[in-house]
Short mmCIF file of C-alpha atoms in Angstrom, two decimals:
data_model
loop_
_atom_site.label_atom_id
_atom_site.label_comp_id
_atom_site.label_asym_id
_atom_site.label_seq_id
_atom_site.Cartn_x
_atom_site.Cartn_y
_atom_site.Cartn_z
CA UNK A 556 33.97 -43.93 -5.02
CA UNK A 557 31.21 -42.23 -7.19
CA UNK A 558 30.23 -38.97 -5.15
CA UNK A 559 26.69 -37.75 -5.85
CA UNK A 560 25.80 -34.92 -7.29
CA UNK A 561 25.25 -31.38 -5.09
CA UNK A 562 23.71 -28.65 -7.51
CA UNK A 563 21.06 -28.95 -10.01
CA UNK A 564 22.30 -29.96 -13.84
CA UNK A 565 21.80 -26.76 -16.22
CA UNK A 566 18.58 -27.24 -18.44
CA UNK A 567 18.37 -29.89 -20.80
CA UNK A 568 16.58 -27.65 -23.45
CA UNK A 569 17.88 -25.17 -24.17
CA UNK A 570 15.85 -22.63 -26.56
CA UNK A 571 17.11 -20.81 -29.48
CA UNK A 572 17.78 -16.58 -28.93
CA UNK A 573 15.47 -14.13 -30.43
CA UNK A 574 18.11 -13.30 -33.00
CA UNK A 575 20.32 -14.81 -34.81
CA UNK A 576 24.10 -14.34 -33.51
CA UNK A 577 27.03 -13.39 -36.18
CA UNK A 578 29.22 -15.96 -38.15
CA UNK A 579 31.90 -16.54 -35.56
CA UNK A 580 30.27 -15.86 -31.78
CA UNK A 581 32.44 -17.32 -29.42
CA UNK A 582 31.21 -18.77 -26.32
CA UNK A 583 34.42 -17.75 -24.00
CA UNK A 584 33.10 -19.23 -20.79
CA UNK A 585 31.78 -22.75 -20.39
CA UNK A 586 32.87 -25.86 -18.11
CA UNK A 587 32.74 -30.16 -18.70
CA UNK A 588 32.27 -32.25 -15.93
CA UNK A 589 32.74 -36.26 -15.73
CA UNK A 590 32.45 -38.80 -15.90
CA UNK A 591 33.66 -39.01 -12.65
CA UNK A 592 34.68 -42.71 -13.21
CA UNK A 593 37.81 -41.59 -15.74
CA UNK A 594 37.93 -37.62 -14.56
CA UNK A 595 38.02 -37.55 -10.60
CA UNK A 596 37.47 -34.51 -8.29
CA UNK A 597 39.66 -32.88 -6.56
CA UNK A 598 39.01 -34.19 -2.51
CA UNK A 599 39.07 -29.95 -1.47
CA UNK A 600 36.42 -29.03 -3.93
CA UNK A 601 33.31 -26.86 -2.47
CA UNK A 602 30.78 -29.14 -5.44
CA UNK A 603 30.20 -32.08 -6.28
CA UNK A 604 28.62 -30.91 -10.44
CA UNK A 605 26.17 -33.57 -12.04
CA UNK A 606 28.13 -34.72 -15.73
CA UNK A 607 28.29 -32.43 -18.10
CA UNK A 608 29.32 -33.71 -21.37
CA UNK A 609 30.80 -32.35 -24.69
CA UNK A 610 27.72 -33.94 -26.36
CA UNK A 611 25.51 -31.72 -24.33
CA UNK A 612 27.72 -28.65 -25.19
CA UNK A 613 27.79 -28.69 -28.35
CA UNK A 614 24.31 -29.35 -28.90
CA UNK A 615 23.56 -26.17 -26.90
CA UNK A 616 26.19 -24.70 -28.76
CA UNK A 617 24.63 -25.44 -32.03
CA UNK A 618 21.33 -24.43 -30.79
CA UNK A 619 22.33 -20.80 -29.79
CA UNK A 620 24.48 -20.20 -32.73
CA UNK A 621 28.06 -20.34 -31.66
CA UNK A 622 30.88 -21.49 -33.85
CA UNK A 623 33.90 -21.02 -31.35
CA UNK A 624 34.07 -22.11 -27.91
CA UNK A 625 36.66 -21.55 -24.74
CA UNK A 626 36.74 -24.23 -22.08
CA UNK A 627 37.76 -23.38 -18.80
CA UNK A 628 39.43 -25.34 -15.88
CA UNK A 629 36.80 -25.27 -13.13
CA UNK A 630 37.85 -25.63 -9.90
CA UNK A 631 36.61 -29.19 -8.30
CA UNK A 632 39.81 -30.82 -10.98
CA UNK A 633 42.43 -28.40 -9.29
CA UNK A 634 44.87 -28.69 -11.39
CA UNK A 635 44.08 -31.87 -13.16
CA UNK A 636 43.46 -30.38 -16.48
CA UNK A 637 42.73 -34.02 -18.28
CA UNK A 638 38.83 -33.40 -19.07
CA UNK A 639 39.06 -29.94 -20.48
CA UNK A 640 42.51 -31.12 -22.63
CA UNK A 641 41.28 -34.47 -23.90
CA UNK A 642 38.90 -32.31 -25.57
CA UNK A 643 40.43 -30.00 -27.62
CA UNK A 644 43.28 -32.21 -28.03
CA UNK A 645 40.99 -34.14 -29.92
CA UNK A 646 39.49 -31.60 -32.08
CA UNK A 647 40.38 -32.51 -35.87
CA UNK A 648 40.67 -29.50 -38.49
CA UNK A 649 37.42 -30.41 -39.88
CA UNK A 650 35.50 -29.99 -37.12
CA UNK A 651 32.44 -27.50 -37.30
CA UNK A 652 33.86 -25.32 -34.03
CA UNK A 653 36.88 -24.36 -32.99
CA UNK A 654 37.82 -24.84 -29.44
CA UNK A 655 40.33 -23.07 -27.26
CA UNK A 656 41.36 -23.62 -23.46
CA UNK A 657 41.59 -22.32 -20.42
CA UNK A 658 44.14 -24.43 -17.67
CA UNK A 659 44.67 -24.26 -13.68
CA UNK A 660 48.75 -24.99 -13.05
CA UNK A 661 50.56 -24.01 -10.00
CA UNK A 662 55.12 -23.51 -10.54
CA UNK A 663 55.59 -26.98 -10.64
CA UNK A 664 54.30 -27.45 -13.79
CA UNK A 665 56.82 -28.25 -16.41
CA UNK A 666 57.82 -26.30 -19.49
CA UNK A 667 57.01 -29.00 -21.57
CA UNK A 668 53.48 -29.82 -19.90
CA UNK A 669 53.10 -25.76 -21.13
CA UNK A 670 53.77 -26.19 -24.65
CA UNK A 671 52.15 -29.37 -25.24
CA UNK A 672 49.05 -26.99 -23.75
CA UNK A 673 49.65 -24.23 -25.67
CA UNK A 674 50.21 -26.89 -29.51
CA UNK A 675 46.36 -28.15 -29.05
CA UNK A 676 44.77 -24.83 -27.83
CA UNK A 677 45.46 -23.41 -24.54
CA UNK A 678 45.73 -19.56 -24.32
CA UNK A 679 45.64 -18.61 -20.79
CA UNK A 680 45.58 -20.31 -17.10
CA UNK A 681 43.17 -19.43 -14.72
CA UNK A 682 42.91 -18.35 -10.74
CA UNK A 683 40.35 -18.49 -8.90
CA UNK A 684 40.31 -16.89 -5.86
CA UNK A 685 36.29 -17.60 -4.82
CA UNK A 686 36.40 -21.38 -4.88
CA UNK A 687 38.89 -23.54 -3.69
CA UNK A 688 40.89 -26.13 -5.42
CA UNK A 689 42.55 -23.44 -7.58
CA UNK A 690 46.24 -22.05 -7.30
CA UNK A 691 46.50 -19.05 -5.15
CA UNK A 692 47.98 -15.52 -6.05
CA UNK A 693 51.31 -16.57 -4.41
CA UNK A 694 51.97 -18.42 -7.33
CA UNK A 695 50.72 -16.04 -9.94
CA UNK A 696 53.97 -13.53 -10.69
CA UNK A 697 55.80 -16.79 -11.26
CA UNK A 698 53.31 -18.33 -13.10
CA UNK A 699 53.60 -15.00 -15.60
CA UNK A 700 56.49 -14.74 -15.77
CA UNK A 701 56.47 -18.29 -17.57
CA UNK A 702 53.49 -17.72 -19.49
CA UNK A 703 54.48 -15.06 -21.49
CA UNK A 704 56.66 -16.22 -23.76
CA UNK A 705 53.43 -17.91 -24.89
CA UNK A 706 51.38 -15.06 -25.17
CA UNK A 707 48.98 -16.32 -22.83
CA UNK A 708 46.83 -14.14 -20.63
CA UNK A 709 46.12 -15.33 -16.75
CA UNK A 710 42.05 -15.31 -16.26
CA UNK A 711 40.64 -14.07 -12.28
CA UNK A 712 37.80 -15.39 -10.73
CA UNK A 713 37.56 -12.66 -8.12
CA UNK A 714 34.75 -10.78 -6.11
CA UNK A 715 36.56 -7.21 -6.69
CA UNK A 716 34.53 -5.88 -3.83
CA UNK A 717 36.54 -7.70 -1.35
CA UNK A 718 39.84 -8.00 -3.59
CA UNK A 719 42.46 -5.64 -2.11
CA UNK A 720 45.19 -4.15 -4.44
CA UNK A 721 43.56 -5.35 -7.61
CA UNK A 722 44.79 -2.64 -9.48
CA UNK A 723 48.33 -3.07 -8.20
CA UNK A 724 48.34 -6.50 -8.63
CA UNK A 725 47.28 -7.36 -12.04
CA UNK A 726 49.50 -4.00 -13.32
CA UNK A 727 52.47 -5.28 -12.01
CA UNK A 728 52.10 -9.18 -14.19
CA UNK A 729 53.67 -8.77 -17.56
CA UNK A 730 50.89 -10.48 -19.11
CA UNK A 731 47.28 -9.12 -19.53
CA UNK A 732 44.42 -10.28 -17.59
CA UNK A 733 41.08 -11.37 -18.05
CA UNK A 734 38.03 -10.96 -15.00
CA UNK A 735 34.99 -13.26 -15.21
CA UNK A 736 31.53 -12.47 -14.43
CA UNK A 737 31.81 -8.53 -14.65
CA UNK A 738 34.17 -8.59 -11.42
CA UNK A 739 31.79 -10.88 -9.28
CA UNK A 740 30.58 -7.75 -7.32
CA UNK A 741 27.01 -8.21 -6.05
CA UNK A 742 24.81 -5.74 -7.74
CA UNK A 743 23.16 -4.16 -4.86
CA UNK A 744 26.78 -2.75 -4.17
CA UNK A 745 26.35 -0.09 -7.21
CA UNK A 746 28.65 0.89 -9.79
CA UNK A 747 30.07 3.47 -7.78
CA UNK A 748 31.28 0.75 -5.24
CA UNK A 749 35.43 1.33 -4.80
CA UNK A 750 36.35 -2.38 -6.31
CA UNK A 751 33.86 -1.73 -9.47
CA UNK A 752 35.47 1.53 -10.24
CA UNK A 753 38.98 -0.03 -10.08
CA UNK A 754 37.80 -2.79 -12.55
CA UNK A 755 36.57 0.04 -14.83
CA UNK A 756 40.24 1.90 -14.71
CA UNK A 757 41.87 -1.76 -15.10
CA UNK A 758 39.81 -2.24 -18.44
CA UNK A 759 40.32 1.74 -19.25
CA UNK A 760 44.32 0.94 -19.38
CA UNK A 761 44.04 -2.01 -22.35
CA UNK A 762 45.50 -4.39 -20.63
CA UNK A 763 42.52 -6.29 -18.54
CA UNK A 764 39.61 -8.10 -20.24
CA UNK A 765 36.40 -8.24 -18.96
CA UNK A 766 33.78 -11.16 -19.22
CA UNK A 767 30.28 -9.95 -19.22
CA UNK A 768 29.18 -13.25 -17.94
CA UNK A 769 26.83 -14.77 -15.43
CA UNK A 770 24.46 -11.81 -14.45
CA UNK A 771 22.29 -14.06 -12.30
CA UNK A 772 25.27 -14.37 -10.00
CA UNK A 773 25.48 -11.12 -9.52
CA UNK A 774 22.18 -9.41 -9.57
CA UNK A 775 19.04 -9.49 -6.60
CA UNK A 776 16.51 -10.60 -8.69
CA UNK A 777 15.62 -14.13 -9.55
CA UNK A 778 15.20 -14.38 -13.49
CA UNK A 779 15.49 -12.13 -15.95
CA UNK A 780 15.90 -9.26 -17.12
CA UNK A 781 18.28 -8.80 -14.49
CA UNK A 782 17.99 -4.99 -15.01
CA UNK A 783 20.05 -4.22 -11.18
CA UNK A 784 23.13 -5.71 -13.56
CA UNK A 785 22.39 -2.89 -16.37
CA UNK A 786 24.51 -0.56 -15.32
CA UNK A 787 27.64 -2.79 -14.62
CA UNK A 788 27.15 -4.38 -18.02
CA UNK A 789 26.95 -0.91 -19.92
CA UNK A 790 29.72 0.88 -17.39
CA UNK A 791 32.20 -1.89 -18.27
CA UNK A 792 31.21 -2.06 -22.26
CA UNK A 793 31.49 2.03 -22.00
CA UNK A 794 35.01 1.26 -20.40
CA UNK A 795 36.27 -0.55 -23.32
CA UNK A 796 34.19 -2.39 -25.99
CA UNK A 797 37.57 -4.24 -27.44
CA UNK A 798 38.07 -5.75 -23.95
CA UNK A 799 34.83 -6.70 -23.63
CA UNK A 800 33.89 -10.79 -24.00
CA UNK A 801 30.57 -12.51 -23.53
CA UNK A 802 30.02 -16.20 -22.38
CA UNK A 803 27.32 -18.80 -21.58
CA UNK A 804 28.74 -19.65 -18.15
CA UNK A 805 27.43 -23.09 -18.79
CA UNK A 806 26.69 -25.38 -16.98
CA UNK A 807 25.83 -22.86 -14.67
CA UNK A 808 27.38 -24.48 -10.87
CA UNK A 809 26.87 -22.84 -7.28
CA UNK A 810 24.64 -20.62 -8.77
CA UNK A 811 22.79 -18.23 -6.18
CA UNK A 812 19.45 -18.69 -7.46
CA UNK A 813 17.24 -20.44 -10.20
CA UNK A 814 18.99 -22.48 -13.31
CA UNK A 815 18.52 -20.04 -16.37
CA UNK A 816 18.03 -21.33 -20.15
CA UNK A 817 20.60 -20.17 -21.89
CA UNK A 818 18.72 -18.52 -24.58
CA UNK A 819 17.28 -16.36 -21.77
CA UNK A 820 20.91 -15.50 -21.04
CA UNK A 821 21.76 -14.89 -24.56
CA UNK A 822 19.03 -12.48 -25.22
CA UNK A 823 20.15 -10.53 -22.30
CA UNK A 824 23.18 -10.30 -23.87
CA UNK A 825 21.45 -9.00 -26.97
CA UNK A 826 19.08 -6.89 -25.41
CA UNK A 827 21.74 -4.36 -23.86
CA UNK A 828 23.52 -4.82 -27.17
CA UNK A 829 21.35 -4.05 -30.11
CA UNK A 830 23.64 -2.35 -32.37
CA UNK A 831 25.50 -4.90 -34.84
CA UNK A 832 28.82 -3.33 -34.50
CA UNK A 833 29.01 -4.04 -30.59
CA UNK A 834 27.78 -7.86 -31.46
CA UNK A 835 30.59 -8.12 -33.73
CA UNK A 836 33.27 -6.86 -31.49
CA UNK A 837 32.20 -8.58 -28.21
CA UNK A 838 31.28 -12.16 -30.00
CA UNK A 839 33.40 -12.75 -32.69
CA UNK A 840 36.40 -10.13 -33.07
CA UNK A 841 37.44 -9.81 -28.96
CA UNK A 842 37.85 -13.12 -28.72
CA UNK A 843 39.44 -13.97 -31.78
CA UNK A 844 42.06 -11.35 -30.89
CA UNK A 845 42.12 -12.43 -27.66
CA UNK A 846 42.58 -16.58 -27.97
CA UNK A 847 44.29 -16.31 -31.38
CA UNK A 848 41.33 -18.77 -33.44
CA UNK A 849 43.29 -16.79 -36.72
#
């Protein structure tokens, strides 16, 4: 059974940003839905997402200027990875982009379902512990412990406000970690807010990334600039600039408020970044560290 769509599809138009973005941006946060009839939901999920198709991506990636792009597992597939693999298993060495991956597992996932992940792009699994459908943190020591002979990183999508331990936690994997969405902490909370301030030591030590992604989630007001989400989003690039990443967030789901264009996003991204240097580091050489494009 075809269920119908819940949330509003992102905009079909998107513009291009006010500047140009540098030979080799990567896109490191982005999500394809559907067809339902051939990639199924997961019966627990919290959405039901309109399609969103790798023809629509990569025109929008074409149209802001990114050449590299990381899917990630979202949760209404659990851990039915099919949609996000069959695309960048399919990804021939002339393509114009280069794709990497993102997957959901829980332990029962094979060694051999791991490598064939890791041979057409894979660098990390994800947990996300703010919608369900995802693995929990039960499984995640165990999951690490696996992982790291592939020098994959485990990704968090966690509200750090309410997140006890995090420091603890994520210390104690042998792998490094990567937090979406600047830590998910609304932005009336402040930067001085406990779980922020642990996020900043996390990044401080090296071995947590952040994503300075999805600032309409986060912030009070409904369309940009979302200035309340300045200080989070210079705190955190103050933190660490090498463990900083930057991501469209597309196609936007369970969003809070209004659907942004995603030029509108990108220029945010360029307007509390103005200086080359931090461009290059954040779009290009972050990530390629990071998901090993080279």
């Amino acid at each position: 059974m075809i269920a119908p769509s819940d949330i509003p599809a992102p905009d079909p138009a998107p513009g291009q940003p006010a500047q140009k973005l540098p030979a080799g941006a990567c896109d490191t946060h982005a999500h394809l839905f559907g067809p339902q009839e051939r990639y199924p939901y997961h019966p627990d999920r919290n959405y039901t997402p309109p399609d969103a198709s790798e023809t629509a991506y990569r025109h929008l990636l074409k149209t802001l200027g990114f050449d590299r792009a990381v899917l990630v597992q979202p949760s209404v597939y659990g851990t039915d990875n099919s949609r996000m693999l069959d695309t960048i298993s399919s990804i021939t060495a002339d393509d114009e982009l280069q794709w990497r991956g993102i997957a959901v597992v829980d332990r029962h996932v094979s060694d051999d379902e791991l490598h064939y992940m890791h041979k057409v792009g894979v660098r990390g699994i994800r947990v996300n512990m703010v919608f369900p459908g995802g693995v929990t943190f039960d499984d995640v020591k165990a999951l690490a412990d696996r992982i790291k002979p592939l020098n994959w990183h485990i990704q968090f999508l966690v509200d750090v406000s309410k997140f006890e331990r995090l420091a603890e936690r994520l210390n104690n994997l042998p792998v490094p970690s990567v937090v979406d969405h600047m830590g998910h902490v609304p932005a009336s909370f402040g930067i001085n807010h406990p779980g922020f301030k642990e996020l900043l030591s996390l990044l401080a030590d090296g071995r947590t990334w952040v994503k300075l992604t999805g600032p309409n989630r986060i912030s009070a007001l409904d369309q940009a600039p979302f200035t309340d989400v300045d200080p989070f989003f210079l705190s955190l690039r103050a933190a660490r600039e090498d463990r900083c990443l930057f991501g469209t967030d597309w196609p936007h789901v369970k969003l809070p408020g209004a659907m942004p264009n995603d030029a509108t996003l990108v220029d945010e991204f360029l307007r509390l970044v103005p200086d080359s240097s931090g461009r290059q580091a954040i779009l290009v050489a972050n990530p390629d560290r990071l998901y090993q494009f080279t």
